[in-house]
mmCIF file of C-alpha atoms in Angstrom:
data_model
loop_
_atom_site.group_PDB
_atom_site.id
_atom_site.type_symbol
_atom_site.label_atom_id
_atom_site.label_comp_id
_atom_site.label_asym_id
_atom_site.label_seq_id
_atom_site.Cartn_x
_atom_site.Cartn_y
_atom_site.Cartn_z
ATOM 1 C CA UNK A 1 0.000 0.000 0.000
ATOM 2 C CA UNK A 2 2.818 2.391 0.812
ATOM 3 C CA UNK A 3 4.333 1.632 -2.588
ATOM 4 C CA UNK A 4 1.055 2.645 -4.227
ATOM 5 C CA UNK A 5 1.208 5.967 -2.376
ATOM 6 C CA UNK A 6 4.784 6.577 -3.550
ATOM 7 C CA UNK A 7 4.020 5.538 -7.128
ATOM 8 C CA UNK A 8 1.014 7.829 -7.433
ATOM 9 C CA UNK A 9 2.857 10.749 -5.883
ATOM 10 C CA UNK A 10 5.727 10.177 -8.297
ATOM 11 C CA UNK A 11 3.306 10.279 -11.238
ATOM 12 C CA UNK A 12 1.740 13.483 -9.936
ATOM 13 C CA UNK A 13 5.161 15.079 -9.500
ATOM 14 C CA UNK A 14 6.285 13.968 -12.974
ATOM 15 C CA UNK A 15 3.226 15.588 -14.566
ATOM 16 C CA UNK A 16 3.739 18.795 -12.628
ATOM 17 C CA UNK A 17 7.411 18.824 -13.609
ATOM 18 C CA UNK A 18 6.398 18.526 -17.271
ATOM 19 C CA UNK A 19 4.032 21.469 -16.791
ATOM 20 C CA UNK A 20 6.774 23.382 -14.983
ATOM 21 C CA UNK A 21 9.136 22.873 -17.951
ATOM 22 C CA UNK A 22 6.628 23.875 -20.663
ATOM 23 C CA UNK A 23 7.370 27.516 -21.514
ATOM 24 C CA UNK A 24 4.721 27.595 -24.237
ATOM 25 C CA UNK A 25 2.079 26.529 -21.722
ATOM 26 C CA UNK A 26 3.230 29.282 -19.342
ATOM 27 C CA UNK A 27 3.008 31.930 -22.061
ATOM 28 C CA UNK A 28 -0.478 30.759 -23.031
ATOM 29 C CA UNK A 29 -1.640 30.903 -19.420
ATOM 30 C CA UNK A 30 -0.358 34.476 -19.118
ATOM 31 C CA UNK A 31 -2.135 35.457 -22.326
ATOM 32 C CA UNK A 32 -5.352 33.835 -21.063
ATOM 33 C CA UNK A 33 -5.084 35.880 -17.861
ATOM 34 C CA UNK A 34 -4.439 39.097 -19.790
ATOM 35 C CA UNK A 35 -7.435 38.418 -22.031
ATOM 36 C CA UNK A 36 -9.656 37.746 -19.026
ATOM 37 C CA UNK A 37 -8.435 40.826 -17.154
ATOM 38 C CA UNK A 38 -9.100 43.002 -20.197
ATOM 39 C CA UNK A 39 -12.633 41.615 -20.406
ATOM 40 C CA UNK A 40 -13.322 42.216 -16.719
ATOM 41 C CA UNK A 41 -11.928 45.737 -16.867
ATOM 42 C CA UNK A 42 -14.322 46.409 -19.752
ATOM 43 C CA UNK A 43 -17.329 45.325 -17.710
ATOM 44 C CA UNK A 44 -17.447 41.821 -19.131
ATOM 45 C CA UNK A 45 -17.265 38.468 -17.332
ATOM 46 C CA UNK A 46 -15.668 35.033 -17.236
ATOM 47 C CA UNK A 47 -17.901 31.982 -17.723
ATOM 48 C CA UNK A 48 -16.544 28.546 -16.773
ATOM 49 C CA UNK A 49 -17.844 25.015 -17.322
ATOM 50 C CA UNK A 50 -16.777 21.384 -17.063
ATOM 51 C CA UNK A 51 -18.114 17.928 -16.193
ATOM 52 C CA UNK A 52 -17.543 15.820 -13.081
ATOM 53 C CA UNK A 53 -14.304 16.829 -11.420
ATOM 54 C CA UNK A 54 -13.969 19.610 -13.983
ATOM 55 C CA UNK A 55 -17.380 20.935 -12.896
ATOM 56 C CA UNK A 56 -16.033 21.117 -9.354
ATOM 57 C CA UNK A 57 -12.982 22.931 -10.722
ATOM 58 C CA UNK A 58 -15.223 25.415 -12.546
ATOM 59 C CA UNK A 59 -17.063 26.240 -9.331
ATOM 60 C CA UNK A 60 -13.848 26.365 -7.302
ATOM 61 C CA UNK A 61 -12.212 28.761 -9.753
ATOM 62 C CA UNK A 62 -15.250 31.038 -9.934
ATOM 63 C CA UNK A 63 -15.349 31.182 -6.128
ATOM 64 C CA UNK A 64 -11.757 32.442 -6.147
ATOM 65 C CA UNK A 65 -12.718 35.274 -8.507
ATOM 66 C CA UNK A 66 -15.969 36.278 -6.809
ATOM 67 C CA UNK A 67 -14.727 35.951 -3.214
ATOM 68 C CA UNK A 68 -10.912 35.976 -3.128
ATOM 69 C CA UNK A 69 -7.858 33.846 -3.710
ATOM 70 C CA UNK A 70 -5.344 34.914 -1.040
ATOM 71 C CA UNK A 71 -5.766 38.696 -0.723
ATOM 72 C CA UNK A 72 -8.845 40.836 -0.063
ATOM 73 C CA UNK A 73 -9.847 42.893 -3.106
ATOM 74 C CA UNK A 74 -12.983 43.856 -5.055
ATOM 75 C CA UNK A 75 -15.075 40.984 -6.423
ATOM 76 C CA UNK A 76 -14.362 39.929 -10.013
ATOM 77 C CA UNK A 77 -17.172 38.939 -12.402
ATOM 78 C CA UNK A 78 -17.254 35.191 -13.012
ATOM 79 C CA UNK A 79 -20.026 32.598 -13.386
ATOM 80 C CA UNK A 80 -19.922 28.796 -13.226
ATOM 81 C CA UNK A 81 -22.374 27.308 -15.731
ATOM 82 C CA UNK A 82 -22.531 24.075 -13.716
ATOM 83 C CA UNK A 83 -24.613 25.152 -10.733
ATOM 84 C CA UNK A 84 -28.253 25.761 -11.708
ATOM 85 C CA UNK A 85 -29.910 22.351 -11.481
ATOM 86 C CA UNK A 86 -33.164 23.561 -13.036
ATOM 87 C CA UNK A 87 -31.419 24.910 -16.147
ATOM 88 C CA UNK A 88 -29.146 21.877 -16.437
ATOM 89 C CA UNK A 89 -31.951 19.333 -16.138
ATOM 90 C CA UNK A 90 -34.382 21.253 -18.345
ATOM 91 C CA UNK A 91 -31.843 21.636 -21.147
ATOM 92 C CA UNK A 92 -30.780 17.998 -20.872
ATOM 93 C CA UNK A 93 -34.373 16.750 -20.747
ATOM 94 C CA UNK A 94 -35.884 18.997 -23.442
ATOM 95 C CA UNK A 95 -32.978 18.829 -25.903
ATOM 96 C CA UNK A 96 -29.803 16.945 -25.107
ATOM 97 C CA UNK A 97 -27.069 16.930 -22.451
ATOM 98 C CA UNK A 98 -24.735 18.325 -25.119
ATOM 99 C CA UNK A 99 -26.595 21.661 -24.913
ATOM 100 C CA UNK A 100 -26.532 22.298 -21.152
ATOM 101 C CA UNK A 101 -23.723 24.857 -21.421
ATOM 102 C CA UNK A 102 -24.220 26.256 -24.919
ATOM 103 C CA UNK A 103 -27.801 27.221 -24.041
ATOM 104 C CA UNK A 104 -26.581 29.214 -21.043
ATOM 105 C CA UNK A 105 -23.963 30.937 -23.168
ATOM 106 C CA UNK A 106 -26.701 31.910 -25.633
ATOM 107 C CA UNK A 107 -28.691 33.404 -22.741
ATOM 108 C CA UNK A 108 -25.959 34.981 -20.631
ATOM 109 C CA UNK A 109 -23.005 35.545 -22.940
ATOM 110 C CA UNK A 110 -22.189 38.916 -24.462
ATOM 111 C CA UNK A 111 -19.527 39.920 -26.991
ATOM 112 C CA UNK A 112 -16.308 40.570 -25.107
ATOM 113 C CA UNK A 113 -16.960 37.944 -22.428
ATOM 114 C CA UNK A 114 -14.566 35.027 -21.925
ATOM 115 C CA UNK A 115 -15.527 31.352 -21.773
ATOM 116 C CA UNK A 116 -13.197 28.814 -20.151
ATOM 117 C CA UNK A 117 -13.994 25.179 -20.902
ATOM 118 C CA UNK A 118 -12.362 22.474 -18.772
ATOM 119 C CA UNK A 119 -12.087 18.849 -19.932
ATOM 120 C CA UNK A 120 -9.383 16.315 -19.153
ATOM 121 C CA UNK A 121 -9.890 14.589 -22.518
ATOM 122 C CA UNK A 122 -10.608 17.707 -24.531
ATOM 123 C CA UNK A 123 -13.558 15.869 -26.080
ATOM 124 C CA UNK A 124 -16.514 16.686 -23.801
ATOM 125 C CA UNK A 125 -19.379 17.204 -26.242
ATOM 126 C CA UNK A 126 -21.145 19.840 -24.178
ATOM 127 C CA UNK A 127 -17.923 21.852 -23.854
ATOM 128 C CA UNK A 128 -17.284 21.552 -27.599
ATOM 129 C CA UNK A 129 -20.837 22.824 -28.215
ATOM 130 C CA UNK A 130 -20.240 25.674 -25.774
ATOM 131 C CA UNK A 131 -17.084 26.691 -27.631
ATOM 132 C CA UNK A 132 -19.046 26.822 -30.892
ATOM 133 C CA UNK A 133 -21.782 28.921 -29.252
ATOM 134 C CA UNK A 134 -19.231 31.306 -27.764
ATOM 135 C CA UNK A 135 -17.497 31.800 -31.097
ATOM 136 C CA UNK A 136 -20.814 32.751 -32.753
ATOM 137 C CA UNK A 137 -21.388 35.441 -30.107
ATOM 138 C CA UNK A 138 -17.920 36.992 -30.236
ATOM 139 C CA UNK A 139 -16.895 35.531 -26.891
ATOM 140 C CA UNK A 140 -13.203 34.748 -26.405
ATOM 141 C CA UNK A 141 -12.499 31.115 -25.563
ATOM 142 C CA UNK A 142 -9.932 29.250 -23.476
ATOM 143 C CA UNK A 143 -9.595 25.460 -23.359
ATOM 144 C CA UNK A 144 -7.995 23.723 -20.381
ATOM 145 C CA UNK A 145 -7.444 20.079 -21.322
ATOM 146 C CA UNK A 146 -5.071 17.117 -21.203
ATOM 147 C CA UNK A 147 -3.707 14.385 -23.448
ATOM 148 C CA UNK A 148 -3.461 15.948 -26.945
ATOM 149 C CA UNK A 149 -6.132 18.601 -26.371
ATOM 150 C CA UNK A 150 -8.811 16.632 -28.197
ATOM 151 C CA UNK A 151 -11.554 18.294 -30.233
ATOM 152 C CA UNK A 152 -11.407 21.428 -28.081
ATOM 153 C CA UNK A 153 -7.854 22.369 -28.997
ATOM 154 C CA UNK A 154 -8.489 23.751 -32.503
ATOM 155 C CA UNK A 155 -11.760 25.418 -31.461
ATOM 156 C CA UNK A 156 -10.432 27.593 -28.638
ATOM 157 C CA UNK A 157 -8.656 30.906 -29.062
ATOM 158 C CA UNK A 158 -6.180 29.777 -26.411
ATOM 159 C CA UNK A 159 -5.538 26.143 -25.497
ATOM 160 C CA UNK A 160 -3.663 24.926 -22.417
ATOM 161 C CA UNK A 161 -2.923 21.206 -22.636
ATOM 162 C CA UNK A 162 -1.523 19.176 -19.730
ATOM 163 C CA UNK A 163 0.984 16.621 -21.119
ATOM 164 C CA UNK A 164 -0.623 13.549 -19.555
ATOM 165 C CA UNK A 165 -3.274 10.947 -20.376
ATOM 166 C CA UNK A 166 -4.090 10.142 -16.738
ATOM 167 C CA UNK A 167 -7.247 11.892 -15.559
ATOM 168 C CA UNK A 168 -6.272 12.513 -11.956
ATOM 169 C CA UNK A 169 -2.831 13.852 -12.860
ATOM 170 C CA UNK A 170 -4.378 16.187 -15.426
ATOM 171 C CA UNK A 171 -6.884 17.407 -12.829
ATOM 172 C CA UNK A 172 -4.145 18.026 -10.268
ATOM 173 C CA UNK A 173 -2.290 20.212 -12.744
ATOM 174 C CA UNK A 174 -5.518 21.926 -13.769
ATOM 175 C CA UNK A 175 -6.153 22.982 -10.186
ATOM 176 C CA UNK A 176 -2.658 24.418 -9.788
ATOM 177 C CA UNK A 177 -2.958 26.352 -13.059
ATOM 178 C CA UNK A 178 -6.455 27.584 -12.185
ATOM 179 C CA UNK A 179 -5.112 29.152 -9.003
ATOM 180 C CA UNK A 180 -2.211 30.715 -10.884
ATOM 181 C CA UNK A 181 -4.623 31.935 -13.589
ATOM 182 C CA UNK A 182 -6.681 33.762 -10.944
ATOM 183 C CA UNK A 183 -3.520 35.199 -9.433
ATOM 184 C CA UNK A 184 -2.342 36.464 -12.829
ATOM 185 C CA UNK A 185 -5.704 38.108 -13.526
ATOM 186 C CA UNK A 186 -5.490 39.861 -10.157
ATOM 187 C CA UNK A 187 -2.011 41.175 -10.972
ATOM 188 C CA UNK A 188 -3.190 42.427 -14.374
ATOM 189 C CA UNK A 189 -6.114 44.298 -12.814
ATOM 190 C CA UNK A 190 -4.691 45.524 -9.515
ATOM 191 C CA UNK A 191 -1.006 45.993 -10.392
ATOM 192 C CA UNK A 192 2.310 44.731 -9.082
ATOM 193 C CA UNK A 193 1.743 46.331 -5.665
ATOM 194 C CA UNK A 194 -0.986 43.748 -5.103
ATOM 195 C CA UNK A 195 1.831 41.320 -4.173
ATOM 196 C CA UNK A 196 2.674 43.415 -1.099
ATOM 197 C CA UNK A 197 -0.772 43.105 0.488
ATOM 198 C CA UNK A 198 -1.181 40.683 3.440
ATOM 199 C CA UNK A 199 -2.498 37.261 2.574
ATOM 200 C CA UNK A 200 -5.565 35.838 4.294
ATOM 201 C CA UNK A 201 -5.998 32.164 5.090
ATOM 202 C CA UNK A 202 -9.494 31.086 4.036
ATOM 203 C CA UNK A 203 -11.617 29.020 6.429
#
């Protein structure tokens, strides 16, 4: 059992080391943060969606924007498209599960907004549909995926691909990058002096 612990930790570390060494990924993450900050400063918002663990990530990330990451500051406009059970079940029941996010983008999205789709495989059909809907409305798109990026990679304006084909290792890296993404957006909006403010430990 202890060997299993060590083996899984080693795999997690190896994936994170690959992410750490990927300068192109870093540059894309920075550009995604700049794009999102520009949208927020223009009165627009970030919309985020995913399935399963990626749905939890979407909600986690949005909470960091709306509440805070580590430092108190004004709330930042972000919405998780994974939380309204009435919308999700109505769209899935009346049409198809593939439309649960695209329908919300049609209703809530505005030109200049940003949509971030999260999928470990890059092939989630409802995220692919959401990317298509966002493109039609003039909404900038970011894909956060794994493996080879799947069907989402060529659809998104910016694509961040974790170099792994193991779901849990991809998700672990996603979470780290999501926190850094929020931090970068904060720095873009509030300036370098934001780093000097005292950090708060959340409950």
